[in-house]
Coordinates of N, CA and C in Angstrom, one line a residue:
X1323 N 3.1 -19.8 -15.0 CA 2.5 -20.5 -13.9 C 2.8 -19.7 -12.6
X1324 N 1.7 -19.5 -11.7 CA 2.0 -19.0 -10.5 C 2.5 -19.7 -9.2
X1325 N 4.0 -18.5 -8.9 CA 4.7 -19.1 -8.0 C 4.0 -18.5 -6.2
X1326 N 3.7 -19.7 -5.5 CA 3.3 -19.4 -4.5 C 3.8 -19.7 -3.1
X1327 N 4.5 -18.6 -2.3 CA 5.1 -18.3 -1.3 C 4.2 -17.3 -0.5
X1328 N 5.0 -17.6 1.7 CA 4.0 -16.6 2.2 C 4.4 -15.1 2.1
X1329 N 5.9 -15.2 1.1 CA 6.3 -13.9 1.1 C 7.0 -14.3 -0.1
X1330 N 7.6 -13.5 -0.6 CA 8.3 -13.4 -1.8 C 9.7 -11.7 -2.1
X1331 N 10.9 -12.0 -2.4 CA 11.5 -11.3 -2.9 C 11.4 -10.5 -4.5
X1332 N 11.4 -9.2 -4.2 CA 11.4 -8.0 -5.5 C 12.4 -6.9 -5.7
X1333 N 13.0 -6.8 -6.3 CA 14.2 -5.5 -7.0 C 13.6 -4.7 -7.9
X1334 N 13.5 -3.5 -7.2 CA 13.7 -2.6 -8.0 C 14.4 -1.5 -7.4
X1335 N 15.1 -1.4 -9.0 CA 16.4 -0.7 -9.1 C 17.3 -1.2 -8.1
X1336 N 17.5 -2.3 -7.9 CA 18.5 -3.6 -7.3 C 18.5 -3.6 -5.6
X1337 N 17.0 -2.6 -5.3 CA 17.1 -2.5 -3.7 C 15.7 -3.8 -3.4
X1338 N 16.2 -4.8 -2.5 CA 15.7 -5.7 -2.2 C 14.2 -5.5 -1.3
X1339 N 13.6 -5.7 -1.6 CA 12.0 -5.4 -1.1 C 11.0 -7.0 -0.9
X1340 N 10.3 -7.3 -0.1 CA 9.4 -8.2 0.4 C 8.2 -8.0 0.7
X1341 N 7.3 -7.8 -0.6 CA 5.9 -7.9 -0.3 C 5.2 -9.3 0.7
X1342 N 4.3 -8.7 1.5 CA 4.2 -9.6 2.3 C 2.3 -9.8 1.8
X1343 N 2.0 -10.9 2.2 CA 0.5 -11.2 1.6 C -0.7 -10.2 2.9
X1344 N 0.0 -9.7 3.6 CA -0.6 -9.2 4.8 C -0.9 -7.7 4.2
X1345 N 0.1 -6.9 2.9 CA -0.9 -5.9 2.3 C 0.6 -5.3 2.7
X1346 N 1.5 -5.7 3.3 CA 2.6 -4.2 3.4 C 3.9 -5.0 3.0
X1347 N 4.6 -3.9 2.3 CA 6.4 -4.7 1.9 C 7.6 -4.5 2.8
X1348 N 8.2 -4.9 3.2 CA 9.5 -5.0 3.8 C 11.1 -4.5 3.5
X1349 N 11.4 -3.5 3.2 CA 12.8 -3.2 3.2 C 13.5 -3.2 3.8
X1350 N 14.9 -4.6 3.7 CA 15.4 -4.9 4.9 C 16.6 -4.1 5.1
X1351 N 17.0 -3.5 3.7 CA 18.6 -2.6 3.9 C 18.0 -1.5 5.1
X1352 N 17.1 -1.0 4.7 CA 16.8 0.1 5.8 C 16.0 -0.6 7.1
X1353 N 15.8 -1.8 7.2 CA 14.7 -2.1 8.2 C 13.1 -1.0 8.0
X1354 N 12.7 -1.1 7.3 CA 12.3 -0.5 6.8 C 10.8 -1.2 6.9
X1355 N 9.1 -0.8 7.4 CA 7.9 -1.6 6.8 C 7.3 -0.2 5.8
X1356 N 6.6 -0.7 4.9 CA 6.0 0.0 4.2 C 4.5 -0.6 3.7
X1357 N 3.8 0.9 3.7 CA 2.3 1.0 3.8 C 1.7 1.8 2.8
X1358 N 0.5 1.2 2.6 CA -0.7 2.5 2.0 C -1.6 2.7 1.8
X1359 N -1.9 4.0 1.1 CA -3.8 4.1 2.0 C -4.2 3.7 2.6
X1360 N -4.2 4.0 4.3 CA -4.9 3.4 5.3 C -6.3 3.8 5.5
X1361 N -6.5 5.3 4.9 CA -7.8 5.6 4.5 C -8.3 5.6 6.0
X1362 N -7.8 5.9 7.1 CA -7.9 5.9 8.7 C -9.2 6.9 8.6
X1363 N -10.3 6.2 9.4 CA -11.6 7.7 9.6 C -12.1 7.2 8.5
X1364 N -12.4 6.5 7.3 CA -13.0 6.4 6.2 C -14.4 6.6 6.0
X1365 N -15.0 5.5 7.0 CA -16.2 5.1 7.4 C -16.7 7.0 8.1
X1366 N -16.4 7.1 9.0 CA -17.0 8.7 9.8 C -16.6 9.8 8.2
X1367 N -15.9 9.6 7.1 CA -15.9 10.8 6.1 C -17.2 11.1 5.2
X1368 N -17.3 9.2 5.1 CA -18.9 9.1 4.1 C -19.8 9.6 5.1
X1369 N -20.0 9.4 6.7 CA -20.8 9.9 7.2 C -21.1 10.9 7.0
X1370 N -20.0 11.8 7.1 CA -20.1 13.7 6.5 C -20.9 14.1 5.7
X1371 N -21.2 13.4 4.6 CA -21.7 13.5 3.2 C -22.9 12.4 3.1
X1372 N -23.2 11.9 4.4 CA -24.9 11.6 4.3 C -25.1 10.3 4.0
X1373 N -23.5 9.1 3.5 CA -23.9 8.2 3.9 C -23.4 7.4 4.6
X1374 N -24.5 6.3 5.2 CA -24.2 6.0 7.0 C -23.6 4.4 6.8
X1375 N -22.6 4.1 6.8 CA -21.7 2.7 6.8 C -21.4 2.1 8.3
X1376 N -21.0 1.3 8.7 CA -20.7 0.7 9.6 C -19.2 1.6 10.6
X1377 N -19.0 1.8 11.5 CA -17.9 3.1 11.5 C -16.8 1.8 12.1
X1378 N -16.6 1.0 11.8 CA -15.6 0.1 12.2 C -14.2 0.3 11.5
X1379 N -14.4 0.8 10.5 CA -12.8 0.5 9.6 C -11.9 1.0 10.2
X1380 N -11.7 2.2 11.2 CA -10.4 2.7 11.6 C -9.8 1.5 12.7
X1381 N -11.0 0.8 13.3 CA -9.8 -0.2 14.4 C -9.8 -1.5 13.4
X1382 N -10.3 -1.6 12.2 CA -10.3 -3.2 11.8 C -8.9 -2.9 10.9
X1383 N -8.6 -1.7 10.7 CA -7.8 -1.4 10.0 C -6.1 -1.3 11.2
X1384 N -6.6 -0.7 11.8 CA -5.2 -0.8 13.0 C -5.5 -2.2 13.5
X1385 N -5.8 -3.1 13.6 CA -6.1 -4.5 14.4 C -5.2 -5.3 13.1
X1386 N -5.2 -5.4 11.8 CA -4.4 -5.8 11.0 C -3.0 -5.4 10.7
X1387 N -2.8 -3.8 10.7 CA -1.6 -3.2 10.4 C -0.8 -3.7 12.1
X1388 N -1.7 -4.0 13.2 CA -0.7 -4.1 14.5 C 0.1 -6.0 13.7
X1389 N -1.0 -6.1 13.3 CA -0.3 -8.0 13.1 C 1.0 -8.0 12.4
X1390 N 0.7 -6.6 11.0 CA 1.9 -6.9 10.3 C 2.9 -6.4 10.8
X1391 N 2.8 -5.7 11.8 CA 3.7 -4.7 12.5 C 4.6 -5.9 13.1
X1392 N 3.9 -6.6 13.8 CA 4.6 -7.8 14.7 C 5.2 -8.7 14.4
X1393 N 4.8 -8.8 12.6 CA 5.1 -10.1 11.9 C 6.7 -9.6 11.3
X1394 N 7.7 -8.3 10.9 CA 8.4 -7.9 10.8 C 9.5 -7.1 12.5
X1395 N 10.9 -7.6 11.8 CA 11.9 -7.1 12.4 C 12.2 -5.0 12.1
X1396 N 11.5 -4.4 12.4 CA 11.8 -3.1 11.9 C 11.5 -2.1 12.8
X1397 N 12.6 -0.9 12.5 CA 13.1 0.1 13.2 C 11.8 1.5 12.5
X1398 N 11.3 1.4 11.4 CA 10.9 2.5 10.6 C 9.9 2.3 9.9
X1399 N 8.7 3.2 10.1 CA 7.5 2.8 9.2 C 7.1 3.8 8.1
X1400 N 6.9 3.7 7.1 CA 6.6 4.5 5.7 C 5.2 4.2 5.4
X1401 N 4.4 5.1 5.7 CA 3.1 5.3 5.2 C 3.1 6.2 3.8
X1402 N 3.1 5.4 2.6 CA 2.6 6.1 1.3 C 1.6 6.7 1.1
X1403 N 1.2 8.1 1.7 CA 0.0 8.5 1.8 C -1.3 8.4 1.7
X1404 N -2.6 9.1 1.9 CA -3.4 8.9 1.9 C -4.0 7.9 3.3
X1405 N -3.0 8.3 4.6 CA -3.4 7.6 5.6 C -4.9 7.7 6.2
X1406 N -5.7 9.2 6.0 CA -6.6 9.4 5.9 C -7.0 10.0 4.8
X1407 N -8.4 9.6 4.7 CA -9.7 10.6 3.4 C -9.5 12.1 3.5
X1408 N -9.4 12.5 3.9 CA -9.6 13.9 4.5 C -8.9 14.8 5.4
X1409 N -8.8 15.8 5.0 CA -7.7 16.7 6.1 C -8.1 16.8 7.2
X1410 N -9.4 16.6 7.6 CA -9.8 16.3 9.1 C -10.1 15.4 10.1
X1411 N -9.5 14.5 9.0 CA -10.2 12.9 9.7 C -9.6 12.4 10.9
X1412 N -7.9 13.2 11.0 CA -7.2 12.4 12.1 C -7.6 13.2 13.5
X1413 N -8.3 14.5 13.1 CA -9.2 15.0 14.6 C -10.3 14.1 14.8
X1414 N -10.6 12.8 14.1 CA -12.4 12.5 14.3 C -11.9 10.8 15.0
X1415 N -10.6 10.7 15.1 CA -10.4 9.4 15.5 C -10.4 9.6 17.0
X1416 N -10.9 8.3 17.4 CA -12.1 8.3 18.5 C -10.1 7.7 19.8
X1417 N -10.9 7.8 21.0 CA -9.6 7.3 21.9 C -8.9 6.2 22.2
X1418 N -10.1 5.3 21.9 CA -9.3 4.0 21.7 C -7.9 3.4 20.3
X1419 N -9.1 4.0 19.2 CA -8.4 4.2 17.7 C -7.3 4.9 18.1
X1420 N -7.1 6.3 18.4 CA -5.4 7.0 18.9 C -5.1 6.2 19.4
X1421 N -5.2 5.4 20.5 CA -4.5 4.5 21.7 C -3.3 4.0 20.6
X1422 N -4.0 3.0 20.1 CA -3.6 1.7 19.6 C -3.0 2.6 18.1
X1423 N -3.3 3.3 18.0 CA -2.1 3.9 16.9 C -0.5 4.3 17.1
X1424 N -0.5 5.1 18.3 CA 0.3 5.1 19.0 C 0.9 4.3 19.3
X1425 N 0.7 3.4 20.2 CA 1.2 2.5 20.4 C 2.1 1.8 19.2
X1426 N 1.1 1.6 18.7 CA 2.2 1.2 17.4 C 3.0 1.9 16.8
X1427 N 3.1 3.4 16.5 CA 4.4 4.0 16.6 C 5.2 3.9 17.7
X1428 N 5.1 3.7 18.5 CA 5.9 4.0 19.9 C 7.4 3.0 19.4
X1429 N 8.1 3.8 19.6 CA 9.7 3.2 20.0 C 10.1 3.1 18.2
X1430 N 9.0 4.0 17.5 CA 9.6 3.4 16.0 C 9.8 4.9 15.5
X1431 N 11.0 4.7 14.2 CA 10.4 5.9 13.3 C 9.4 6.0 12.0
X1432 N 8.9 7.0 12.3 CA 7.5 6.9 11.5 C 7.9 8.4 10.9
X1433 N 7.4 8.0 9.1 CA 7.4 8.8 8.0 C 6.1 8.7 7.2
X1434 N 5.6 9.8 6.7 CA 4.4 10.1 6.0 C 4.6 11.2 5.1
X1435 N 4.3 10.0 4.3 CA 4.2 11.0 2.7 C 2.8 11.3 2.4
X1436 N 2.9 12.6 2.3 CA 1.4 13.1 2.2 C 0.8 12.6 0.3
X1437 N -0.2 12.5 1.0 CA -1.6 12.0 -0.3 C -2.5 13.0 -0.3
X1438 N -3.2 12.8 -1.6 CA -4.2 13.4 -2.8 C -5.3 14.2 -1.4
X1439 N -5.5 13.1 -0.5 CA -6.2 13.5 0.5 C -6.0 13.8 1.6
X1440 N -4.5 13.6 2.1 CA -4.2 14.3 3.7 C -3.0 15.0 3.0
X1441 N -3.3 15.9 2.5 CA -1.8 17.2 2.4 C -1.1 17.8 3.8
X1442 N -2.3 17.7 4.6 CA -1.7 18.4 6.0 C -0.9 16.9 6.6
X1443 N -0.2 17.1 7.9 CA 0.2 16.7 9.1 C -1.2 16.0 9.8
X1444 N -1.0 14.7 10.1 CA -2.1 14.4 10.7 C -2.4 15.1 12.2
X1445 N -3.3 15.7 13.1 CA -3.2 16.0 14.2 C -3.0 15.0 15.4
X1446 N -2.1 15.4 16.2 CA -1.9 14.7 17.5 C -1.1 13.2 17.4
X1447 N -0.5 13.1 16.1 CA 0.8 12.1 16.2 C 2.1 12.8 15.9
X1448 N 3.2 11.9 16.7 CA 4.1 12.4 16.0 C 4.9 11.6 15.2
X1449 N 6.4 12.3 14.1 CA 6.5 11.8 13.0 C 6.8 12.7 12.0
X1450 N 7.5 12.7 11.1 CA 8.2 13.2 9.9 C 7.1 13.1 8.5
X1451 N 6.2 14.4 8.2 CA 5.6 14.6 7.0 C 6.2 15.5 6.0
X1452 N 6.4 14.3 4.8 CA 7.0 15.0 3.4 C 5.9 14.6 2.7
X1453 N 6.7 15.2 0.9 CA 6.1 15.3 0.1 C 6.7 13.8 -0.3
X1454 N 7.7 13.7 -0.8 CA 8.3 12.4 -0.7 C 9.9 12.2 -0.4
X1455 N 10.1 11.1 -0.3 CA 11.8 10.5 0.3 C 12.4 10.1 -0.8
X1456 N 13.6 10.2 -1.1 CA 14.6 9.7 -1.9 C 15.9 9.0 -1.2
X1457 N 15.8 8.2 -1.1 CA 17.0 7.1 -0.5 C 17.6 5.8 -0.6
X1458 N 18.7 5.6 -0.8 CA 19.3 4.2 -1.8 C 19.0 4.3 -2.7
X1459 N 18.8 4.8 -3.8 CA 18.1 4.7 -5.2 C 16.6 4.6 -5.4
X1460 N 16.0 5.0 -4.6 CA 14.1 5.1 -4.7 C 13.9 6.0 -4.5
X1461 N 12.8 6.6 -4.8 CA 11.9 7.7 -4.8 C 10.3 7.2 -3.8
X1462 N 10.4 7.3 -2.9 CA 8.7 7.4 -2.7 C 7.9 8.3 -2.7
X1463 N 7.3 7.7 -2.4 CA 5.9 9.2 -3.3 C 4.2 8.5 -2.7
X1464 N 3.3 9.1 -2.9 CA 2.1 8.7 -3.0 C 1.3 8.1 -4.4
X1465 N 1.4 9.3 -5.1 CA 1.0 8.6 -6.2 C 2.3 8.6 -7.5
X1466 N 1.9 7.9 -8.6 CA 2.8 7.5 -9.5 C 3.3 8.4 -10.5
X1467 N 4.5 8.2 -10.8 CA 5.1 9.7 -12.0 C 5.3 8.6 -13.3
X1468 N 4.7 8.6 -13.8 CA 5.3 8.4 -15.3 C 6.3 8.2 -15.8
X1469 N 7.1 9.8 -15.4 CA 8.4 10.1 -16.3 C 9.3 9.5 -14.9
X1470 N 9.3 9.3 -13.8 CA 10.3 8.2 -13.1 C 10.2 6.8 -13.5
X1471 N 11.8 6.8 -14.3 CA 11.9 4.9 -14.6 C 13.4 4.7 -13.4
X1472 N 13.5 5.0 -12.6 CA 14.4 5.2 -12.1 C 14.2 4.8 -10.3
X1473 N 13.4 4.0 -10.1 CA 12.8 3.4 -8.5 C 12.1 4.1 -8.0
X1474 N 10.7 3.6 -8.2 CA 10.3 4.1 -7.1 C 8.9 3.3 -6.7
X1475 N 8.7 3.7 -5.3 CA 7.6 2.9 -4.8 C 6.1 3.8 -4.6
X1476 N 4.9 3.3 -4.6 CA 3.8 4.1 -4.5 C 2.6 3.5 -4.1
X1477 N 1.8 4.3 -3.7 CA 0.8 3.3 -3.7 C -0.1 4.4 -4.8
X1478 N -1.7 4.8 -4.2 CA -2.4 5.6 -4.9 C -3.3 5.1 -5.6
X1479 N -2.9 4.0 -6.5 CA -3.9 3.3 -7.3 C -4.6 2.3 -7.6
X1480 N -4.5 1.6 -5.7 CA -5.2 0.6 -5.1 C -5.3 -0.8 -5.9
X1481 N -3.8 -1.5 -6.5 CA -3.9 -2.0 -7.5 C -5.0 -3.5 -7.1
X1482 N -5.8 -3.9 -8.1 CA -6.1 -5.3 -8.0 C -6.0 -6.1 -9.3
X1483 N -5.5 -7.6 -9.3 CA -5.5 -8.2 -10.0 C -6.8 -9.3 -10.9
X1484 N -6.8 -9.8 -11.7 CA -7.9 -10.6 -12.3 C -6.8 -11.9 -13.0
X1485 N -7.1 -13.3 -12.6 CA -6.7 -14.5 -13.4 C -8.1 -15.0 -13.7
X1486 N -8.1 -15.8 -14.7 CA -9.2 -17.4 -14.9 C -8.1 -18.6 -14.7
X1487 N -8.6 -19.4 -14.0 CA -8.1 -20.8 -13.8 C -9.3 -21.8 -13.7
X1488 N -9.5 -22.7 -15.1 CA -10.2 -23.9 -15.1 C -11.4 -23.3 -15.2
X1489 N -11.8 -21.9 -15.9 CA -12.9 -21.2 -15.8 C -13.5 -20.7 -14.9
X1490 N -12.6 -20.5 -13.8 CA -12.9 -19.7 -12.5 C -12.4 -18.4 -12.8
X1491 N -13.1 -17.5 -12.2 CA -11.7 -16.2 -12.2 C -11.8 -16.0 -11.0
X1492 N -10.6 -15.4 -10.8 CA -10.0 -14.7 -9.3 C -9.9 -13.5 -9.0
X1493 N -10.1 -12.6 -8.3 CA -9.7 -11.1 -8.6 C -9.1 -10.6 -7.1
X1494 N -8.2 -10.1 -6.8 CA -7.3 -9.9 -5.9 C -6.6 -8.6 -5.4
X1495 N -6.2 -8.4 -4.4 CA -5.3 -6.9 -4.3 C -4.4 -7.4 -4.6
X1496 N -3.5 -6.3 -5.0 CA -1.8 -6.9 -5.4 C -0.7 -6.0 -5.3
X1497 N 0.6 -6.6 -5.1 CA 1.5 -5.4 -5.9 C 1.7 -5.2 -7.2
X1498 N 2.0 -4.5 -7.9 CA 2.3 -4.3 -9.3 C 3.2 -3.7 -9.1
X1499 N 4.4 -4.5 -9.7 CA 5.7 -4.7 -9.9 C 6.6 -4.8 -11.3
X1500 N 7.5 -3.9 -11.6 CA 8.8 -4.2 -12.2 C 9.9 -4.3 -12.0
X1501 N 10.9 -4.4 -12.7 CA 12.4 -3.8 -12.2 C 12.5 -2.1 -11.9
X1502 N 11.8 -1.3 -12.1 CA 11.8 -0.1 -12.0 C 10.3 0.9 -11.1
X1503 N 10.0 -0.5 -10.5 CA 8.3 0.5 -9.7 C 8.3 -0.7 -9.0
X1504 N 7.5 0.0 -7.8 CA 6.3 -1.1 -7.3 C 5.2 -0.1 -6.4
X1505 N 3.8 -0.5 -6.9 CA 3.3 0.1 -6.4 C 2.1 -0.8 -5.4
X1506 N 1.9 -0.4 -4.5 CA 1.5 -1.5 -3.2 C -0.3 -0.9 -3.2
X1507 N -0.7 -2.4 -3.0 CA -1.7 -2.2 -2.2 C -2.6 -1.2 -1.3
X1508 N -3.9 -0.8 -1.7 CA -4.0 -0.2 -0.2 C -4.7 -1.3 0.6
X1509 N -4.3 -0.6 1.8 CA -4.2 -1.0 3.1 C -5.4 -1.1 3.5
X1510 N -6.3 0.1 3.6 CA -7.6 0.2 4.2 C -8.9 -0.5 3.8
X1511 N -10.0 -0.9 5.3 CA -10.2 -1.8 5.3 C -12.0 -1.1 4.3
X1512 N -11.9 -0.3 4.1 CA -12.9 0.6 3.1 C -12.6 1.1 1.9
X1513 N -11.1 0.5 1.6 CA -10.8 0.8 0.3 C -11.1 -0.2 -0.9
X1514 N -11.5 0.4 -2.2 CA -11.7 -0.4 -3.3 C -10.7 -0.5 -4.0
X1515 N -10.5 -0.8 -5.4 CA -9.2 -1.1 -6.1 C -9.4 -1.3 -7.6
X1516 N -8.3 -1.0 -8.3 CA -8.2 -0.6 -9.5 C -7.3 -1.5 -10.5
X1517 N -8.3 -2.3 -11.3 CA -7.9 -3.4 -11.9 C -6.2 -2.9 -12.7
X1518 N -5.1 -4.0 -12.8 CA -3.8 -3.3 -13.2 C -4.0 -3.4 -14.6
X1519 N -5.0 -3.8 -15.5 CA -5.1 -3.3 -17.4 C -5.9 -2.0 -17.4
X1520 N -5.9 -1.5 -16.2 CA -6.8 0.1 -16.4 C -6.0 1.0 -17.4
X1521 N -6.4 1.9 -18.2 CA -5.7 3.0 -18.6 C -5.0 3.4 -17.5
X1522 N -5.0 3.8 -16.6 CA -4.7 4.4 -15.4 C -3.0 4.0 -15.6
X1523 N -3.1 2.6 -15.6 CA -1.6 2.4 -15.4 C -0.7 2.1 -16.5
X1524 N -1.6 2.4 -17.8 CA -0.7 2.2 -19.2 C 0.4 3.2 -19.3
X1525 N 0.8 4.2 -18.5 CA 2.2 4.7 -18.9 C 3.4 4.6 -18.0
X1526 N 3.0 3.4 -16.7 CA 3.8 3.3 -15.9 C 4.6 2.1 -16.3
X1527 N 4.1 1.3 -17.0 CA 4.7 -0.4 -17.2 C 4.3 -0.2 -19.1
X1528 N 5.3 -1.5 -19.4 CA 6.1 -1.0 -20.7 C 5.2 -2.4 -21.4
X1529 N 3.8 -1.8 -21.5 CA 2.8 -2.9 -22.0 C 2.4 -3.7 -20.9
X1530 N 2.7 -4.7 -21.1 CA 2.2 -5.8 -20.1 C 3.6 -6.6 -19.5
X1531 N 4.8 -5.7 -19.6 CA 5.9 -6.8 -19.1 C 6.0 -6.0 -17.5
X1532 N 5.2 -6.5 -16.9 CA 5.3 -6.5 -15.3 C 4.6 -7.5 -14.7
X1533 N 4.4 -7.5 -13.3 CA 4.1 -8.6 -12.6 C 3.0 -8.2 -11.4
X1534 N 2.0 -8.8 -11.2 CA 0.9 -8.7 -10.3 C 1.3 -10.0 -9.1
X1535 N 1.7 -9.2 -7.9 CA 2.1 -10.3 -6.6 C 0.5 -10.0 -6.1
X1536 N -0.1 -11.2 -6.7 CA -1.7 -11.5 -6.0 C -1.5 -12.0 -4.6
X1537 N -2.5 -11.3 -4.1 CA -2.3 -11.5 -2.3 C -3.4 -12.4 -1.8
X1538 N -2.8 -13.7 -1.6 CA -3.7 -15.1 -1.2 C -3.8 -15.0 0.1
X1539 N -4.5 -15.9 0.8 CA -4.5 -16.6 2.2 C -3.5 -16.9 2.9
X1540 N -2.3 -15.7 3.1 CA -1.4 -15.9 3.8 C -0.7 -16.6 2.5
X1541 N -0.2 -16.0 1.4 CA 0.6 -16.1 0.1 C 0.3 -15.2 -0.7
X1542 N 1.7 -14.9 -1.2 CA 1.7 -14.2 -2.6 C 2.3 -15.1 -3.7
X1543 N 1.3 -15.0 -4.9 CA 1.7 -15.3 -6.4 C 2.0 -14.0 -6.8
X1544 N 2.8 -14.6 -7.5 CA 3.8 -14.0 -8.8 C 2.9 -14.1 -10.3
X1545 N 2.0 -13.5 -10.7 CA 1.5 -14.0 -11.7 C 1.8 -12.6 -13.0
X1546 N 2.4 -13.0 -14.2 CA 2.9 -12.3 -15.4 C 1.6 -11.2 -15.9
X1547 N 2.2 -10.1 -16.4 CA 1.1 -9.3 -16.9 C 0.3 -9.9 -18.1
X1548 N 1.2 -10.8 -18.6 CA 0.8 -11.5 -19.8 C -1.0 -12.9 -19.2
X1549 N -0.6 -12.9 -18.5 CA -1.8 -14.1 -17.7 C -3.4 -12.7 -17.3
X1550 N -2.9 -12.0 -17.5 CA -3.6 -11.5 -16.5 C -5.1 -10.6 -17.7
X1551 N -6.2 -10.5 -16.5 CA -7.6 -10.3 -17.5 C -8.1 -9.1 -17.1
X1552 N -8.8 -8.4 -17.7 CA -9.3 -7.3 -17.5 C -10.7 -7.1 -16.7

């Protein structure tokens, strides 16, 4: 049965973590918020390549990360890579979009783990770009290792969940969670997502004994891998 709170506590590898239904988790030993795929510029990269979308996602996308920014006590922000599509995209963000990015770094520290798609340094922020961090017993990273059973957090593979209830189905972003991983959400407001019974994630979780924190209306369930539909 799914347990529903507007936040909820998770361990892995015994470091206390708080997915929050707003799409980002909370580590409080480090004061710590954590993010991913913001996919920043998304909208102007399809432009590149000929198709024309709405160019909104880079401020609807900072207009939500400022809320969760506000809604936590923290010193330090961790972007799991993939903040932008493209190695050029943080030159195409427009002045208002910088403004209000900034801003929201300002007075914090800010770490970026580079992704599949931004290898480089974004241009004209500043901030600490690695490949990934290892600290208190985690590993972060962008995308997921297999052979790590040993903590670690990720994003990459845009998890979403599927239940039926009463012959409805639900389908959701989520975290996907064990005692030994969690891998988060993405963030962006142009991003799609990747059901968690995909092959994709069959060698990260040990069959179906993990957990999908489905992200409601201001709550997250806790719903077992065993409940869950393809």
């Amino acid at each position: 049965r799914a347990a529903a709170t507007g936040t909820c506590v998770h361990y892995v590898n015994d470091a206390e973590l708080i997915p929050d239904a707003g799409g980002v988790a909370y580590w409080p030993q480090t004061q710590t918020l954590l993010v991913a795929d913001l996919h920043l510029e998304k909208g102007s990269s399809f432009a590149k390549r000929g198709q024309l979308i709405p160019p909104y996602d880079t401020m609807t996308t900072l207009r939500r990360l400022a809320k969760s920014i506000g809604a936590w006590q923290h010193t330090r922000i961790i972007s799991l890579g993939d903040s932008f599509p493209d190695k050029d995209a943080s030159a195409r963000l427009q002045l208002p979009a910088m403004e209000l990015l900034k801003s929201l770094l300002l007075g914090r520290n800010w770490s970026g783990v580079t992704g599949d798609h931004d290898p480089k340094p974004p241009q004209g922020l500043e901030g600490d770009v690695v490949q990934n961090l290892r600290e208190d017993g985690l590993t972060l990273r962008h995308a997921p290792c297999a052979d790590d059973w040993d903590g670690e957090l990720e994003g990459h593979l845009h998890p979403k969940a599927k239940i039926v209830r009463r012959g409805r189905s639900v389908r959701r972003s989520c975290f996907a969670v064990n005692e030994t991983r969690m891998i988060l959400p993405s963030f962006g407001a142009y991003t799609g997502g990747l059901n968690v019974l995909d092959e994709a994630y069959a060698d990260l979780f040990d069959g179906r004994r993990f957990h999908a924190l489905m992200r409601g209306d201001g709550q997250v369930y806790k719903i077992s891998g065993r409940e869950l539909r393809a």
